[in-house]
Amino acid sequence: MLVIVMAGRWHILAATLPEWLHARKQQLAAIGQWLGNVDAWLGEIIPRGWWNGPLAFLLMLLILVTVCGVPLLIAVGYTLLTKMAVMDWWRERTFGVHGVLWTLLILASLALADRLAMIPNSPMHWLTWWILLIAVAHPVYLLTVAPKVNRFMEKG
């Protein structure tokens, strides 16, 4: 089924993967450079004194926790909620149905991402489109489609 969806475009997608990885490397480097410049920024705000070092360290730590910790906390929470949903499906014996539906959704999003990347002057690569589509589709599936499927299976 995946071969039918991609229809011979695998070589193009595989050839552009290093370019996509290089772009993500540049984004991470920009974030690292921003974090490196925060110290200089704090040096301009905080007046010089004996407490400058510890205060700057605490402010830098607060910024780092906010920038890195909050997304990590959201990701861990979302992972735990997804695990609970999957365990419920397993217990209710609807996991197979959800597995098939989710696979179809992934394949449809892959085909859509491939088409979106072909838009002239598209700002994003196919893999970025695919990750974005999956990141949006998964919560929508968990919150809207999965309960309806479970209700349908309970009644039927």
PDB file of C-alpha atoms in Angstrom:
ATOM      1  CA  MET A   1       0.000   0.000   0.000  1.00  0.00           C
ATOM      2  CA  LEU A   2       2.857   2.372   0.844  1.00  0.00           C
ATOM      3  CA  VAL A   3       4.445   1.689  -2.558  1.00  0.00           C
ATOM      4  CA  ILE A   4       1.181   2.562  -4.279  1.00  0.00           C
ATOM      5  CA  VAL A   5       0.911   5.820  -2.314  1.00  0.00           C
ATOM      6  CA  MET A   6       4.453   6.914  -3.143  1.00  0.00           C
ATOM      7  CA  ALA A   7       4.300   5.724  -6.783  1.00  0.00           C
ATOM      8  CA  GLY A   8       7.998   5.613  -7.603  1.00  0.00           C
ATOM      9  CA  ARG A   9       8.995   8.811  -5.793  1.00  0.00           C
ATOM     10  CA  TRP A  10      11.159   7.090  -3.168  1.00  0.00           C
ATOM     11  CA  HIS A  11      14.432   7.952  -4.893  1.00  0.00           C
ATOM     12  CA  ILE A  12      13.543  11.673  -4.858  1.00  0.00           C
ATOM     13  CA  LEU A  13      12.490  11.535  -1.225  1.00  0.00           C
ATOM     14  CA  ALA A  14      15.601   9.611  -0.185  1.00  0.00           C
ATOM     15  CA  ALA A  15      17.857  11.976  -2.146  1.00  0.00           C
ATOM     16  CA  THR A  16      16.460  15.034  -0.357  1.00  0.00           C
ATOM     17  CA  LEU A  17      16.741  13.548   3.137  1.00  0.00           C
ATOM     18  CA  PRO A  18      20.338  14.811   3.713  1.00  0.00           C
ATOM     19  CA  GLU A  19      19.209  18.338   2.777  1.00  0.00           C
ATOM     20  CA  TRP A  20      16.395  18.113   5.323  1.00  0.00           C
ATOM     21  CA  LEU A  21      18.778  16.883   8.029  1.00  0.00           C
ATOM     22  CA  HIS A  22      21.188  19.742   7.238  1.00  0.00           C
ATOM     23  CA  ALA A  23      18.362  22.284   7.618  1.00  0.00           C
ATOM     24  CA  ARG A  24      17.432  20.818  11.028  1.00  0.00           C
ATOM     25  CA  LYS A  25      21.116  21.014  12.042  1.00  0.00           C
ATOM     26  CA  GLN A  26      21.136  24.713  11.140  1.00  0.00           C
ATOM     27  CA  GLN A  27      17.983  25.302  13.176  1.00  0.00           C
ATOM     28  CA  LEU A  28      19.513  23.601  16.215  1.00  0.00           C
ATOM     29  CA  ALA A  29      22.695  25.645  15.743  1.00  0.00           C
ATOM     30  CA  ALA A  30      20.616  28.841  15.712  1.00  0.00           C
ATOM     31  CA  ILE A  31      18.943  27.812  18.977  1.00  0.00           C
ATOM     32  CA  GLY A  32      22.344  27.074  20.507  1.00  0.00           C
ATOM     33  CA  GLN A  33      23.663  30.442  19.348  1.00  0.00           C
ATOM     34  CA  TRP A  34      20.629  32.164  20.860  1.00  0.00           C
ATOM     35  CA  LEU A  35      21.234  30.429  24.188  1.00  0.00           C
ATOM     36  CA  GLY A  36      24.888  31.486  24.003  1.00  0.00           C
ATOM     37  CA  ASN A  37      23.891  35.113  23.450  1.00  0.00           C
ATOM     38  CA  VAL A  38      21.565  35.090  26.461  1.00  0.00           C
ATOM     39  CA  ASP A  39      24.586  35.436  28.760  1.00  0.00           C
ATOM     40  CA  ALA A  40      25.673  38.615  26.994  1.00  0.00           C
ATOM     41  CA  TRP A  41      22.106  39.900  27.124  1.00  0.00           C
ATOM     42  CA  LEU A  42      21.918  39.225  30.852  1.00  0.00           C
ATOM     43  CA  GLY A  43      25.251  41.021  31.311  1.00  0.00           C
ATOM     44  CA  GLU A  44      23.685  44.176  29.891  1.00  0.00           C
ATOM     45  CA  ILE A  45      20.622  43.967  32.141  1.00  0.00           C
ATOM     46  CA  ILE A  46      22.169  42.952  35.457  1.00  0.00           C
ATOM     47  CA  PRO A  47      24.389  45.574  37.094  1.00  0.00           C
ATOM     48  CA  ARG A  48      27.890  44.470  38.050  1.00  0.00           C
ATOM     49  CA  GLY A  49      28.441  43.360  41.626  1.00  0.00           C
ATOM     50  CA  TRP A  50      29.412  40.396  43.767  1.00  0.00           C
ATOM     51  CA  TRP A  51      26.001  38.793  43.171  1.00  0.00           C
ATOM     52  CA  ASN A  52      26.199  39.157  39.397  1.00  0.00           C
ATOM     53  CA  GLY A  53      27.520  35.644  38.769  1.00  0.00           C
ATOM     54  CA  PRO A  54      24.981  33.698  40.836  1.00  0.00           C
ATOM     55  CA  LEU A  55      22.061  35.856  39.688  1.00  0.00           C
ATOM     56  CA  ALA A  56      23.041  35.535  36.028  1.00  0.00           C
ATOM     57  CA  PHE A  57      23.417  31.771  36.510  1.00  0.00           C
ATOM     58  CA  LEU A  58      19.955  31.496  38.070  1.00  0.00           C
ATOM     59  CA  LEU A  59      18.354  33.606  35.329  1.00  0.00           C
ATOM     60  CA  MET A  60      20.118  31.558  32.645  1.00  0.00           C
ATOM     61  CA  LEU A  61      18.948  28.369  34.361  1.00  0.00           C
ATOM     62  CA  LEU A  62      15.368  29.693  34.474  1.00  0.00           C
ATOM     63  CA  ILE A  63      15.449  30.566  30.766  1.00  0.00           C
ATOM     64  CA  LEU A  64      16.965  27.180  29.889  1.00  0.00           C
ATOM     65  CA  VAL A  65      14.348  25.298  31.924  1.00  0.00           C
ATOM     66  CA  THR A  66      11.574  27.313  30.312  1.00  0.00           C
ATOM     67  CA  VAL A  67      12.871  26.884  26.762  1.00  0.00           C
ATOM     68  CA  CYS A  68      13.810  23.207  27.066  1.00  0.00           C
ATOM     69  CA  GLY A  69      11.835  21.875  30.018  1.00  0.00           C
ATOM     70  CA  VAL A  70       8.331  22.956  29.132  1.00  0.00           C
ATOM     71  CA  PRO A  71       8.303  21.293  25.679  1.00  0.00           C
ATOM     72  CA  LEU A  72       9.847  18.202  27.242  1.00  0.00           C
ATOM     73  CA  LEU A  73       7.152  18.166  29.927  1.00  0.00           C
ATOM     74  CA  ILE A  74       4.457  18.509  27.266  1.00  0.00           C
ATOM     75  CA  ALA A  75       5.982  15.665  25.227  1.00  0.00           C
ATOM     76  CA  VAL A  76       6.190  13.355  28.252  1.00  0.00           C
ATOM     77  CA  GLY A  77       2.611  14.157  29.282  1.00  0.00           C
ATOM     78  CA  TYR A  78       1.337  13.573  25.771  1.00  0.00           C
ATOM     79  CA  THR A  79       3.226  10.273  25.584  1.00  0.00           C
ATOM     80  CA  LEU A  80       1.691   9.091  28.853  1.00  0.00           C
ATOM     81  CA  LEU A  81      -1.821  10.041  27.708  1.00  0.00           C
ATOM     82  CA  THR A  82      -1.285   8.217  24.415  1.00  0.00           C
ATOM     83  CA  LYS A  83      -0.041   5.148  26.269  1.00  0.00           C
ATOM     84  CA  MET A  84      -3.164   5.168  28.437  1.00  0.00           C
ATOM     85  CA  ALA A  85      -5.378   5.383  25.330  1.00  0.00           C
ATOM     86  CA  VAL A  86      -3.548   2.497  23.648  1.00  0.00           C
ATOM     87  CA  MET A  87      -3.819   0.381  26.801  1.00  0.00           C
ATOM     88  CA  ASP A  88      -7.562   1.083  26.892  1.00  0.00           C
ATOM     89  CA  TRP A  89      -7.853  -0.024  23.279  1.00  0.00           C
ATOM     90  CA  TRP A  90      -5.926  -3.188  24.095  1.00  0.00           C
ATOM     91  CA  ARG A  91      -8.174  -3.911  27.078  1.00  0.00           C
ATOM     92  CA  GLU A  92     -11.339  -3.232  25.050  1.00  0.00           C
ATOM     93  CA  ARG A  93      -9.993  -5.338  22.147  1.00  0.00           C
ATOM     94  CA  THR A  94     -10.295  -2.488  19.638  1.00  0.00           C
ATOM     95  CA  PHE A  95      -6.540  -2.047  19.166  1.00  0.00           C
ATOM     96  CA  GLY A  96      -6.536  -3.796  15.765  1.00  0.00           C
ATOM     97  CA  VAL A  97      -9.170  -1.459  14.364  1.00  0.00           C
ATOM     98  CA  HIS A  98      -7.336   1.607  15.649  1.00  0.00           C
ATOM     99  CA  GLY A  99      -4.050   0.238  14.282  1.00  0.00           C
ATOM    100  CA  VAL A 100      -5.522  -0.117  10.794  1.00  0.00           C
ATOM    101  CA  LEU A 101      -7.174   3.309  10.896  1.00  0.00           C
ATOM    102  CA  TRP A 102      -4.006   4.969  12.188  1.00  0.00           C
ATOM    103  CA  THR A 103      -1.922   3.267   9.462  1.00  0.00           C
ATOM    104  CA  LEU A 104      -4.309   4.574   6.812  1.00  0.00           C
ATOM    105  CA  LEU A 105      -4.088   8.047   8.335  1.00  0.00           C
ATOM    106  CA  ILE A 106      -0.279   7.914   8.263  1.00  0.00           C
ATOM    107  CA  LEU A 107      -0.267   6.846   4.616  1.00  0.00           C
ATOM    108  CA  ALA A 108      -2.758   9.561   3.659  1.00  0.00           C
ATOM    109  CA  SER A 109      -0.668  12.178   5.458  1.00  0.00           C
ATOM    110  CA  LEU A 110       2.459  10.905   3.694  1.00  0.00           C
ATOM    111  CA  ALA A 111       0.775  11.304   0.312  1.00  0.00           C
ATOM    112  CA  LEU A 112      -0.500  14.763   1.272  1.00  0.00           C
ATOM    113  CA  ALA A 113       2.945  15.806   2.531  1.00  0.00           C
ATOM    114  CA  ASP A 114       4.495  14.692  -0.744  1.00  0.00           C
ATOM    115  CA  ARG A 115       1.994  16.792  -2.698  1.00  0.00           C
ATOM    116  CA  LEU A 116       2.434  19.830  -0.423  1.00  0.00           C
ATOM    117  CA  ALA A 117       6.208  19.678  -0.892  1.00  0.00           C
ATOM    118  CA  MET A 118       5.713  19.821  -4.666  1.00  0.00           C
ATOM    119  CA  ILE A 119       4.090  23.269  -4.458  1.00  0.00           C
ATOM    120  CA  PRO A 120       6.373  25.725  -6.270  1.00  0.00           C
ATOM    121  CA  ASN A 121       8.609  27.579  -3.798  1.00  0.00           C
ATOM    122  CA  SER A 122       7.295  25.464  -0.936  1.00  0.00           C
ATOM    123  CA  PRO A 123       8.890  26.678   2.290  1.00  0.00           C
ATOM    124  CA  MET A 124       9.037  23.185   3.787  1.00  0.00           C
ATOM    125  CA  HIS A 125      10.455  19.832   2.827  1.00  0.00           C
ATOM    126  CA  TRP A 126       8.215  16.746   2.499  1.00  0.00           C
ATOM    127  CA  LEU A 127       9.449  15.282   5.795  1.00  0.00           C
ATOM    128  CA  THR A 128       8.704  18.514   7.659  1.00  0.00           C
ATOM    129  CA  TRP A 129       5.210  18.557   6.165  1.00  0.00           C
ATOM    130  CA  TRP A 130       4.730  14.920   7.164  1.00  0.00           C
ATOM    131  CA  ILE A 131       5.859  15.483  10.759  1.00  0.00           C
ATOM    132  CA  LEU A 132       3.586  18.522  10.998  1.00  0.00           C
ATOM    133  CA  LEU A 133       0.613  16.636   9.585  1.00  0.00           C
ATOM    134  CA  ILE A 134       1.159  13.684  11.934  1.00  0.00           C
ATOM    135  CA  ALA A 135       1.581  16.021  14.915  1.00  0.00           C
ATOM    136  CA  VAL A 136      -1.814  17.538  14.110  1.00  0.00           C
ATOM    137  CA  ALA A 137      -3.572  14.335  13.038  1.00  0.00           C
ATOM    138  CA  HIS A 138      -2.676  12.239  16.085  1.00  0.00           C
ATOM    139  CA  PRO A 139      -4.360  14.411  18.739  1.00  0.00           C
ATOM    140  CA  VAL A 140      -7.348  14.916  16.437  1.00  0.00           C
ATOM    141  CA  TYR A 141      -7.616  11.154  15.986  1.00  0.00           C
ATOM    142  CA  LEU A 142      -7.317  10.495  19.731  1.00  0.00           C
ATOM    143  CA  LEU A 143      -9.863  13.136  20.697  1.00  0.00           C
ATOM    144  CA  THR A 144     -12.491  12.842  17.948  1.00  0.00           C
ATOM    145  CA  VAL A 145     -12.253   9.675  15.863  1.00  0.00           C
ATOM    146  CA  ALA A 146     -11.182   7.105  18.473  1.00  0.00           C
ATOM    147  CA  PRO A 147     -14.143   7.661  20.852  1.00  0.00           C
ATOM    148  CA  LYS A 148     -16.586   7.380  17.948  1.00  0.00           C
ATOM    149  CA  VAL A 149     -14.941   4.150  16.783  1.00  0.00           C
ATOM    150  CA  ASN A 150     -15.124   2.740  20.317  1.00  0.00           C
ATOM    151  CA  ARG A 151     -18.819   3.689  20.646  1.00  0.00           C
ATOM    152  CA  PHE A 152     -19.565   2.122  17.268  1.00  0.00           C
ATOM    153  CA  MET A 153     -17.783  -1.103  18.241  1.00  0.00           C
ATOM    154  CA  GLU A 154     -19.593  -1.274  21.598  1.00  0.00           C
ATOM    155  CA  LYS A 155     -23.020  -0.888  19.956  1.00  0.00           C
ATOM    156  CA  GLY A 156     -22.255  -3.245  17.060  1.00  0.00           C
TER     157      GLY A 156
END
